[in-house]
mmCIF file of C-alpha atoms in Angstrom:
data_model
loop_
_atom_site.group_PDB
_atom_site.id
_atom_site.type_symbol
_atom_site.label_atom_id
_atom_site.label_comp_id
_atom_site.label_asym_id
_atom_site.label_seq_id
_atom_site.Cartn_x
_atom_site.Cartn_y
_atom_site.Cartn_z
ATOM 1 C CA UNK I 271 -40.074 -63.981 -11.130
ATOM 2 C CA UNK I 272 -40.544 -63.098 -14.808
ATOM 3 C CA UNK I 273 -40.651 -66.839 -15.597
ATOM 4 C CA UNK I 274 -43.515 -67.316 -13.114
ATOM 5 C CA UNK I 275 -45.426 -64.394 -14.691
ATOM 6 C CA UNK I 276 -44.965 -65.936 -18.147
ATOM 7 C CA UNK I 277 -46.163 -69.344 -16.937
ATOM 8 C CA UNK I 278 -49.249 -67.910 -15.206
ATOM 9 C CA UNK I 279 -50.163 -65.787 -18.250
ATOM 10 C CA UNK I 280 -49.443 -68.617 -20.704
ATOM 11 C CA UNK I 281 -46.934 -66.607 -22.747
ATOM 12 C CA UNK I 282 -43.178 -66.508 -23.300
ATOM 13 C CA UNK I 283 -40.779 -64.548 -21.109
ATOM 14 C CA UNK I 284 -40.007 -62.363 -24.125
ATOM 15 C CA UNK I 285 -43.676 -61.392 -24.352
ATOM 16 C CA UNK I 286 -43.727 -60.525 -20.644
ATOM 17 C CA UNK I 287 -40.688 -58.309 -21.215
ATOM 18 C CA UNK I 288 -42.315 -56.541 -24.164
ATOM 19 C CA UNK I 289 -45.524 -55.875 -22.246
ATOM 20 C CA UNK I 290 -43.902 -54.608 -19.045
ATOM 21 C CA UNK I 291 -41.337 -52.475 -20.884
ATOM 22 C CA UNK I 292 -43.804 -51.120 -23.434
ATOM 23 C CA UNK I 293 -41.658 -52.298 -26.333
ATOM 24 C CA UNK I 294 -43.037 -53.752 -29.568
ATOM 25 C CA UNK I 295 -46.595 -54.734 -30.641
ATOM 26 C CA UNK I 296 -48.619 -56.995 -28.338
ATOM 27 C CA UNK I 297 -52.292 -57.952 -28.651
ATOM 28 C CA UNK I 298 -54.579 -56.355 -26.071
ATOM 29 C CA UNK I 299 -55.792 -59.717 -24.735
ATOM 30 C CA UNK I 300 -52.197 -60.891 -24.251
ATOM 31 C CA UNK I 301 -51.272 -57.617 -22.568
ATOM 32 C CA UNK I 302 -54.224 -57.965 -20.191
ATOM 33 C CA UNK I 303 -53.232 -61.507 -19.155
ATOM 34 C CA UNK I 304 -49.623 -60.493 -18.539
ATOM 35 C CA UNK I 305 -50.583 -57.458 -16.433
ATOM 36 C CA UNK I 306 -53.059 -59.480 -14.384
ATOM 37 C CA UNK I 307 -50.440 -62.190 -13.779
ATOM 38 C CA UNK I 308 -47.817 -59.610 -12.776
ATOM 39 C CA UNK I 309 -50.249 -57.987 -10.362
ATOM 40 C CA UNK I 310 -51.256 -61.349 -8.869
ATOM 41 C CA UNK I 311 -47.619 -62.282 -8.301
ATOM 42 C CA UNK I 312 -46.737 -58.753 -7.153
ATOM 43 C CA UNK I 313 -43.997 -58.529 -9.755
ATOM 44 C CA UNK I 314 -42.529 -55.051 -10.317
ATOM 45 C CA UNK I 315 -39.765 -54.833 -12.947
ATOM 46 C CA UNK I 316 -36.797 -52.619 -12.151
ATOM 47 C CA UNK I 317 -36.791 -49.134 -13.629
ATOM 48 C CA UNK I 318 -33.214 -49.677 -14.796
ATOM 49 C CA UNK I 319 -34.253 -52.693 -16.851
ATOM 50 C CA UNK I 320 -37.198 -50.808 -18.327
ATOM 51 C CA UNK I 321 -35.022 -47.879 -19.321
ATOM 52 C CA UNK I 322 -32.489 -50.194 -20.906
ATOM 53 C CA UNK I 323 -35.177 -51.987 -22.887
ATOM 54 C CA UNK I 324 -36.571 -48.698 -24.157
ATOM 55 C CA UNK I 325 -33.081 -47.335 -24.879
ATOM 56 C CA UNK I 326 -33.780 -44.472 -22.488
ATOM 57 C CA UNK I 327 -31.738 -43.310 -19.530
ATOM 58 C CA UNK I 328 -34.555 -41.605 -17.618
ATOM 59 C CA UNK I 329 -32.116 -38.725 -17.026
ATOM 60 C CA UNK I 330 -32.481 -35.075 -17.864
ATOM 61 C CA UNK I 331 -28.983 -33.665 -18.219
ATOM 62 C CA UNK I 332 -28.103 -30.193 -16.938
ATOM 63 C CA UNK I 333 -24.764 -28.759 -18.046
ATOM 64 C CA UNK I 334 -23.366 -26.131 -15.678
ATOM 65 C CA UNK I 335 -20.120 -24.147 -15.985
ATOM 66 C CA UNK I 336 -17.418 -25.029 -13.500
ATOM 67 C CA UNK I 337 -16.190 -21.666 -12.219
ATOM 68 C CA UNK I 338 -13.184 -21.370 -9.879
ATOM 69 C CA UNK I 339 -13.949 -19.941 -6.431
ATOM 70 C CA UNK I 340 -17.677 -19.733 -7.193
ATOM 71 C CA UNK I 341 -20.081 -21.842 -5.132
ATOM 72 C CA UNK I 342 -22.768 -22.210 -7.780
ATOM 73 C CA UNK I 343 -25.406 -23.788 -5.573
ATOM 74 C CA UNK I 344 -25.233 -20.853 -3.173
ATOM 75 C CA UNK I 345 -25.935 -18.324 -5.934
ATOM 76 C CA UNK I 346 -29.539 -17.246 -6.370
ATOM 77 C CA UNK I 347 -29.397 -17.585 -10.163
ATOM 78 C CA UNK I 348 -28.353 -21.243 -10.302
ATOM 79 C CA UNK I 349 -30.235 -22.432 -7.223
ATOM 80 C CA UNK I 350 -33.563 -21.015 -8.475
ATOM 81 C CA UNK I 351 -33.165 -22.355 -12.018
ATOM 82 C CA UNK I 352 -32.120 -25.810 -10.823
ATOM 83 C CA UNK I 353 -35.058 -25.935 -8.398
ATOM 84 C CA UNK I 354 -37.446 -25.213 -11.261
ATOM 85 C CA UNK I 355 -35.829 -27.817 -13.489
ATOM 86 C CA UNK I 356 -35.907 -30.389 -10.694
ATOM 87 C CA UNK I 357 -39.590 -29.866 -9.939
ATOM 88 C CA UNK I 358 -40.642 -30.303 -13.577
ATOM 89 C CA UNK I 359 -38.342 -33.291 -14.083
ATOM 90 C CA UNK I 360 -39.836 -35.041 -11.052
ATOM 91 C CA UNK I 361 -43.356 -34.427 -12.367
ATOM 92 C CA UNK I 362 -42.379 -36.143 -15.617
ATOM 93 C CA UNK I 363 -40.622 -39.090 -13.911
ATOM 94 C CA UNK I 364 -37.057 -38.037 -14.751
ATOM 95 C CA UNK I 365 -33.917 -37.815 -12.650
ATOM 96 C CA UNK I 366 -31.419 -34.963 -12.979
ATOM 97 C CA UNK I 367 -27.856 -35.631 -14.084
ATOM 98 C CA UNK I 368 -25.733 -32.559 -13.318
ATOM 99 C CA UNK I 369 -22.547 -32.131 -15.311
ATOM 100 C CA UNK I 370 -19.936 -29.462 -14.646
ATOM 101 C CA UNK I 371 -17.909 -28.275 -17.623
ATOM 102 C CA UNK I 372 -14.677 -26.304 -17.372
ATOM 103 C CA UNK I 373 -14.039 -23.648 -20.038
ATOM 104 C CA UNK I 374 -11.077 -25.615 -21.433
ATOM 105 C CA UNK I 375 -12.944 -28.927 -21.743
ATOM 106 C CA UNK I 376 -14.124 -30.256 -25.135
ATOM 107 C CA UNK I 377 -17.776 -29.573 -25.884
ATOM 108 C CA UNK I 378 -18.694 -33.111 -26.861
ATOM 109 C CA UNK I 379 -22.334 -32.847 -25.806
ATOM 110 C CA UNK I 380 -23.425 -35.365 -28.443
ATOM 111 C CA UNK I 381 -21.601 -38.133 -26.555
ATOM 112 C CA UNK I 382 -24.089 -37.768 -23.701
ATOM 113 C CA UNK I 383 -26.868 -38.767 -26.071
ATOM 114 C CA UNK I 384 -25.003 -41.393 -28.068
ATOM 115 C CA UNK I 385 -23.996 -43.199 -24.867
ATOM 116 C CA UNK I 386 -27.592 -42.945 -23.548
ATOM 117 C CA UNK I 387 -26.539 -40.996 -20.461
ATOM 118 C CA UNK I 388 -29.324 -38.462 -21.008
ATOM 119 C CA UNK I 389 -32.575 -38.275 -22.957
ATOM 120 C CA UNK I 390 -32.583 -34.475 -23.125
ATOM 121 C CA UNK I 391 -30.293 -31.713 -21.943
ATOM 122 C CA UNK I 392 -30.534 -28.168 -20.544
ATOM 123 C CA UNK I 393 -27.570 -25.812 -20.887
ATOM 124 C CA UNK I 394 -26.782 -23.099 -18.332
ATOM 125 C CA UNK I 395 -24.146 -20.377 -18.479
ATOM 126 C CA UNK I 396 -23.120 -20.848 -22.111
ATOM 127 C CA UNK I 397 -21.256 -18.048 -23.873
ATOM 128 C CA UNK I 398 -21.528 -17.097 -27.529
ATOM 129 C CA UNK I 399 -18.236 -18.550 -28.733
ATOM 130 C CA UNK I 400 -17.497 -20.262 -32.087
ATOM 131 C CA UNK I 401 -16.778 -23.643 -30.478
ATOM 132 C CA UNK I 402 -20.047 -23.454 -28.522
ATOM 133 C CA UNK I 403 -22.060 -22.698 -31.646
ATOM 134 C CA UNK I 404 -20.403 -25.611 -33.439
ATOM 135 C CA UNK I 405 -21.188 -28.076 -30.641
ATOM 136 C CA UNK I 406 -24.822 -26.988 -30.400
ATOM 137 C CA UNK I 407 -25.245 -27.063 -34.172
ATOM 138 C CA UNK I 408 -24.087 -30.682 -34.111
ATOM 139 C CA UNK I 409 -26.701 -31.538 -31.471
ATOM 140 C CA UNK I 410 -29.394 -29.846 -33.556
ATOM 141 C CA UNK I 411 -28.276 -31.613 -36.746
ATOM 142 C CA UNK I 412 -28.550 -34.979 -34.969
ATOM 143 C CA UNK I 413 -32.032 -34.037 -33.609
ATOM 144 C CA UNK I 414 -31.005 -34.363 -29.963
ATOM 145 C CA UNK I 415 -33.454 -32.496 -27.676
ATOM 146 C CA UNK I 416 -31.833 -29.640 -25.759
ATOM 147 C CA UNK I 417 -32.805 -26.224 -24.428
ATOM 148 C CA UNK I 418 -30.811 -23.149 -23.432
ATOM 149 C CA UNK I 419 -31.702 -20.958 -20.464
ATOM 150 C CA UNK I 420 -30.998 -17.216 -20.343
ATOM 151 C CA UNK I 421 -28.893 -17.337 -23.501
ATOM 152 C CA UNK I 422 -29.556 -17.241 -27.220
ATOM 153 C CA UNK I 423 -27.378 -17.511 -30.289
ATOM 154 C CA UNK I 424 -28.557 -15.011 -32.873
ATOM 155 C CA UNK I 425 -29.051 -16.574 -36.280
ATOM 156 C CA UNK I 426 -29.434 -20.081 -34.830
ATOM 157 C CA UNK I 427 -32.744 -21.924 -34.265
ATOM 158 C CA UNK I 428 -31.716 -23.341 -30.883
ATOM 159 C CA UNK I 429 -34.600 -23.714 -28.454
ATOM 160 C CA UNK I 430 -34.318 -21.424 -25.436
ATOM 161 C CA UNK I 431 -36.182 -20.042 -22.430
ATOM 162 C CA UNK I 432 -35.348 -16.497 -21.473
ATOM 163 C CA UNK I 433 -36.707 -13.269 -20.012
ATOM 164 C CA UNK I 434 -37.285 -9.987 -21.843
ATOM 165 C CA UNK I 435 -34.061 -8.353 -20.674
ATOM 166 C CA UNK I 436 -34.336 -5.432 -23.095
ATOM 167 C CA UNK I 437 -37.676 -4.410 -21.605
ATOM 168 C CA UNK I 438 -36.474 -5.175 -18.061
ATOM 169 C CA UNK I 439 -33.359 -3.020 -18.444
ATOM 170 C CA UNK I 440 -35.366 -0.233 -20.060
ATOM 171 C CA UNK I 441 -37.713 -0.337 -17.079
ATOM 172 C CA UNK I 442 -34.811 -0.162 -14.603
ATOM 173 C CA UNK I 443 -33.121 2.798 -16.301
ATOM 174 C CA UNK I 444 -36.470 4.499 -16.857
ATOM 175 C CA UNK I 445 -37.068 4.225 -13.115
ATOM 176 C CA UNK I 446 -33.782 6.031 -12.416
ATOM 177 C CA UNK I 447 -34.702 8.715 -14.953
ATOM 178 C CA UNK I 448 -38.122 9.155 -13.346
ATOM 179 C CA UNK I 449 -36.271 9.665 -10.073
ATOM 180 C CA UNK I 450 -34.347 12.598 -11.535
ATOM 181 C CA UNK I 451 -31.147 10.872 -12.677
ATOM 182 C CA UNK I 452 -29.606 12.238 -15.896
ATOM 183 C CA UNK I 453 -26.062 10.837 -15.857
ATOM 184 C CA UNK I 454 -26.593 7.100 -15.507
ATOM 185 C CA UNK I 455 -23.765 4.565 -15.590
ATOM 186 C CA UNK I 456 -24.198 0.970 -16.754
ATOM 187 C CA UNK I 457 -22.176 -1.764 -15.050
ATOM 188 C CA UNK I 458 -22.649 -4.672 -17.430
ATOM 189 C CA UNK I 459 -21.548 -8.298 -17.745
ATOM 190 C CA UNK I 460 -19.473 -9.838 -20.575
ATOM 191 C CA UNK I 461 -20.948 -9.344 -24.044
ATOM 192 C CA UNK I 462 -20.473 -13.043 -24.822
ATOM 193 C CA UNK I 463 -23.785 -13.448 -22.981
ATOM 194 C CA UNK I 464 -26.868 -12.422 -24.943
ATOM 195 C CA UNK I 465 -28.508 -11.041 -21.793
ATOM 196 C CA UNK I 466 -25.607 -8.567 -21.414
ATOM 197 C CA UNK I 467 -26.218 -7.358 -24.956
ATOM 198 C CA UNK I 468 -29.925 -7.038 -24.153
ATOM 199 C CA UNK I 469 -29.218 -5.039 -21.005
ATOM 200 C CA UNK I 470 -27.172 -2.508 -22.952
ATOM 201 C CA UNK I 471 -29.894 -2.305 -25.602
ATOM 202 C CA UNK I 472 -32.481 -1.606 -22.894
ATOM 203 C CA UNK I 473 -30.171 0.964 -21.294
ATOM 204 C CA UNK I 474 -29.746 2.770 -24.622
ATOM 205 C CA UNK I 475 -33.469 2.585 -25.358
ATOM 206 C CA UNK I 476 -34.420 4.182 -22.043
ATOM 207 C CA UNK I 477 -31.913 6.996 -22.539
ATOM 208 C CA UNK I 478 -33.172 7.638 -26.061
ATOM 209 C CA UNK I 479 -36.813 7.697 -24.977
ATOM 210 C CA UNK I 480 -35.904 10.300 -22.344
ATOM 211 C CA UNK I 481 -33.917 12.421 -24.801
ATOM 212 C CA UNK I 482 -30.610 11.650 -23.057
ATOM 213 C CA UNK I 483 -27.356 10.973 -24.901
ATOM 214 C CA UNK I 484 -25.526 7.664 -24.727
ATOM 215 C CA UNK I 485 -21.879 7.950 -23.627
ATOM 216 C CA UNK I 486 -19.549 4.969 -23.827
ATOM 217 C CA UNK I 487 -17.534 6.471 -20.956
ATOM 218 C CA UNK I 488 -20.466 5.688 -18.660
ATOM 219 C CA UNK I 489 -20.433 1.981 -19.535
ATOM 220 C CA UNK I 490 -18.314 -0.219 -17.262
ATOM 221 C CA UNK I 491 -17.429 -3.895 -17.664
ATOM 222 C CA UNK I 492 -17.831 -6.428 -14.848
ATOM 223 C CA UNK I 493 -18.155 -10.220 -14.835
ATOM 224 C CA UNK I 494 -21.452 -10.659 -12.889
ATOM 225 C CA UNK I 495 -19.498 -11.375 -9.681
ATOM 226 C CA UNK I 496 -19.725 -9.305 -6.497
ATOM 227 C CA UNK I 497 -15.965 -8.735 -6.510
ATOM 228 C CA UNK I 498 -16.029 -7.127 -9.952
ATOM 229 C CA UNK I 499 -18.629 -4.623 -8.738
ATOM 230 C CA UNK I 500 -16.598 -3.907 -5.624
ATOM 231 C CA UNK I 501 -13.452 -3.300 -7.687
ATOM 232 C CA UNK I 502 -15.276 -0.903 -10.023
ATOM 233 C CA UNK I 503 -16.373 1.218 -7.063
ATOM 234 C CA UNK I 504 -13.035 3.077 -7.028
ATOM 235 C CA UNK I 505 -13.525 4.235 -10.624
ATOM 236 C CA UNK I 506 -17.127 5.289 -10.083
ATOM 237 C CA UNK I 507 -16.569 7.039 -6.747
ATOM 238 C CA UNK I 508 -14.690 9.974 -8.263
ATOM 239 C CA UNK I 509 -17.314 10.384 -10.961
ATOM 240 C CA UNK I 510 -20.121 10.417 -8.405
ATOM 241 C CA UNK I 511 -18.309 12.905 -6.174
ATOM 242 C CA UNK I 512 -17.760 15.245 -9.158
ATOM 243 C CA UNK I 513 -21.401 14.987 -10.230
ATOM 244 C CA UNK I 514 -20.552 13.155 -13.465
ATOM 245 C CA UNK I 515 -22.692 10.166 -12.382
ATOM 246 C CA UNK I 516 -25.931 10.370 -10.406
ATOM 247 C CA UNK I 517 -27.365 6.916 -11.069
ATOM 248 C CA UNK I 518 -26.083 3.377 -11.676
ATOM 249 C CA UNK I 519 -27.776 0.435 -13.334
ATOM 250 C CA UNK I 520 -25.952 -2.799 -12.483
ATOM 251 C CA UNK I 521 -26.659 -5.816 -14.719
ATOM 252 C CA UNK I 522 -27.149 -8.132 -11.733
ATOM 253 C CA UNK I 523 -27.549 -7.904 -7.979
ATOM 254 C CA UNK I 524 -24.170 -9.421 -7.168
ATOM 255 C CA UNK I 525 -22.330 -6.599 -8.944
ATOM 256 C CA UNK I 526 -24.750 -4.048 -7.476
ATOM 257 C CA UNK I 527 -24.039 -5.315 -3.948
ATOM 258 C CA UNK I 528 -20.304 -5.121 -4.607
ATOM 259 C CA UNK I 529 -20.721 -1.540 -5.822
ATOM 260 C CA UNK I 530 -22.841 -0.602 -2.824
ATOM 261 C CA UNK I 531 -20.204 -1.971 -0.443
ATOM 262 C CA UNK I 532 -17.258 -0.433 -2.286
ATOM 263 C CA UNK I 533 -18.855 3.001 -2.636
ATOM 264 C CA UNK I 534 -19.778 2.998 1.053
ATOM 265 C CA UNK I 535 -16.040 2.827 1.781
ATOM 266 C CA UNK I 536 -15.815 6.151 -0.106
ATOM 267 C CA UNK I 537 -18.618 7.448 2.155
ATOM 268 C CA UNK I 538 -21.080 7.391 -0.744
ATOM 269 C CA UNK I 539 -24.481 5.985 0.197
ATOM 270 C CA UNK I 540 -26.991 4.626 -2.330
ATOM 271 C CA UNK I 541 -30.279 6.511 -2.213
ATOM 272 C CA UNK I 542 -28.526 9.570 -0.800
ATOM 273 C CA UNK I 543 -25.472 10.422 -2.948
ATOM 274 C CA UNK I 544 -26.477 8.406 -5.994
ATOM 275 C CA UNK I 545 -29.290 6.091 -7.093
ATOM 276 C CA UNK I 546 -28.580 2.389 -7.619
ATOM 277 C CA UNK I 547 -30.647 -0.416 -9.106
ATOM 278 C CA UNK I 548 -29.678 -4.052 -9.635
ATOM 279 C CA UNK I 549 -31.144 -6.934 -11.589
ATOM 280 C CA UNK I 550 -32.468 -10.387 -10.526
ATOM 281 C CA UNK I 551 -34.161 -9.474 -7.221
ATOM 282 C CA UNK I 552 -32.058 -12.051 -5.409
ATOM 283 C CA UNK I 553 -32.387 -12.794 -1.708
ATOM 284 C CA UNK I 554 -29.333 -10.595 -1.087
ATOM 285 C CA UNK I 555 -31.113 -7.505 -2.416
ATOM 286 C CA UNK I 556 -33.259 -7.459 0.712
ATOM 287 C CA UNK I 557 -30.304 -7.852 3.080
ATOM 288 C CA UNK I 558 -28.252 -4.822 2.043
ATOM 289 C CA UNK I 559 -28.279 -1.439 3.768
ATOM 290 C CA UNK I 560 -30.037 0.334 2.183
ATOM 291 C CA UNK I 561 -32.113 -2.390 0.569
ATOM 292 C CA UNK I 562 -31.467 -2.755 -3.144
ATOM 293 C CA UNK I 563 -33.992 -1.874 -5.831
ATOM 294 C CA UNK I 564 -33.934 -4.531 -8.526
ATOM 295 C CA UNK I 565 -35.690 -6.136 -11.492
ATOM 296 C CA UNK I 566 -37.244 -9.469 -10.528
ATOM 297 C CA UNK I 567 -36.402 -12.313 -12.930
ATOM 298 C CA UNK I 568 -38.488 -15.534 -12.649
ATOM 299 C CA UNK I 569 -35.548 -17.937 -12.674
ATOM 300 C CA UNK I 570 -37.514 -20.768 -11.050
ATOM 301 C CA UNK I 571 -40.183 -20.594 -13.754
ATOM 302 C CA UNK I 572 -37.494 -20.384 -16.449
ATOM 303 C CA UNK I 573 -36.017 -23.665 -15.238
ATOM 304 C CA UNK I 574 -39.425 -25.274 -14.915
ATOM 305 C CA UNK I 575 -40.495 -24.196 -18.380
ATOM 306 C CA UNK I 576 -37.258 -25.396 -20.001
ATOM 307 C CA UNK I 577 -37.715 -28.877 -18.510
ATOM 308 C CA UNK I 578 -41.367 -29.044 -19.499
ATOM 309 C CA UNK I 579 -40.588 -27.915 -23.049
ATOM 310 C CA UNK I 580 -38.272 -30.917 -23.346
ATOM 311 C CA UNK I 581 -40.140 -33.555 -21.342
ATOM 312 C CA UNK I 582 -43.867 -32.885 -21.059
ATOM 313 C CA UNK I 583 -45.999 -34.567 -23.725
ATOM 314 C CA UNK I 584 -48.397 -31.642 -23.914
ATOM 315 C CA UNK I 585 -45.495 -29.239 -24.464
ATOM 316 C CA UNK I 586 -44.092 -30.858 -27.601
ATOM 317 C CA UNK I 587 -43.432 -28.252 -30.252
ATOM 318 C CA UNK I 588 -43.067 -25.336 -27.828
ATOM 319 C CA UNK I 589 -39.999 -23.177 -28.412
ATOM 320 C CA UNK I 590 -39.611 -21.762 -24.899
ATOM 321 C CA UNK I 591 -40.086 -18.019 -25.238
ATOM 322 C CA UNK I 592 -39.555 -15.029 -22.966
ATOM 323 C CA UNK I 593 -41.007 -14.523 -19.489
ATOM 324 C CA UNK I 594 -42.136 -11.165 -18.044
ATOM 325 C CA UNK I 595 -40.191 -9.188 -15.466
ATOM 326 C CA UNK I 596 -41.168 -6.839 -12.648
ATOM 327 C CA UNK I 597 -39.548 -3.810 -11.090
ATOM 328 C CA UNK I 598 -39.116 -3.993 -7.310
ATOM 329 C CA UNK I 599 -38.447 -0.589 -5.758
ATOM 330 C CA UNK I 600 -36.548 -0.258 -2.474
ATOM 331 C CA UNK I 601 -34.436 2.400 -0.773
ATOM 332 C CA UNK I 602 -31.294 2.314 -2.935
ATOM 333 C CA UNK I 603 -32.941 4.075 -5.882
ATOM 334 C CA UNK I 604 -34.758 6.613 -3.715
ATOM 335 C CA UNK I 605 -38.231 6.031 -5.146
ATOM 336 C CA UNK I 606 -41.032 4.215 -3.339
ATOM 337 C CA UNK I 607 -43.887 3.222 -5.635
ATOM 338 C CA UNK I 608 -45.257 0.173 -7.394
ATOM 339 C CA UNK I 609 -44.698 -0.581 -11.066
ATOM 340 C CA UNK I 610 -46.657 -2.929 -13.319
ATOM 341 C CA UNK I 611 -45.504 -6.242 -14.686
ATOM 342 C CA UNK I 612 -44.135 -5.899 -18.214
#
């Protein structure tokens, strides 16, 4: 069919290819004749051929951790972020290429670009480890476009989209303090994630602003999974019963739900024997009994913004930035009032 277009337009097949693929200089008059001929003959070149000619894949890569026994697509965090990425990618004419990476796999992200599998890449669930920093620094040095979500590497200029977790955590702990809590425990995630560090900073800030002392004995380590919260319930139950803890700030809803379930087995009810607040405002926070107070994180918009930062022409030069959060008060923290967006 390309030969017929060339014959009708009075040009070579190579010229037809350049015009339809947008590659190389072509005079406007020649371009017009080729486009009119293609339209007359109803010739539509394949997208695969166009991408090959432009040395583009048309794919936006999304790297996701492969975690044993975790169904990532059923988790609120990943499903919301991926939905946002997918919507923006579709608007810009890109397909998503999802890649699962096990912790023990080599971090050869640059190969994805050098083999033209992706034109840009979004990273989810990265941890601040030396090998990760090295791999990302290589991508940056080779000017490959990539963006991190919900993670930063202090001291590095990597582009990222995040939320203000310091302010969000400060708001959550401040809410517990306003409700009369004075001995507040923090159940945090691993400190290899920047958002875990930010949550502890916000926790400390809220205590300091209220004139309360920070105690490392009130800080507990989970892994963001429901099971880790459930397993920590045994340790916290005795403290709650003795009056050593009257409030808990959990760094995400999954751990908060695990805590709520585990403490109920000790006959300790959130909103009655202790105050509990989570983080994320996932769908599950509205299904617990009592319903879980939480900090709403705009994961969908984070994913959408990350994709647009990489793909949208009008977004070139944007660095990502932090999105605002909102406190959502339900029964578990024992306070029923509205709070402003921060």
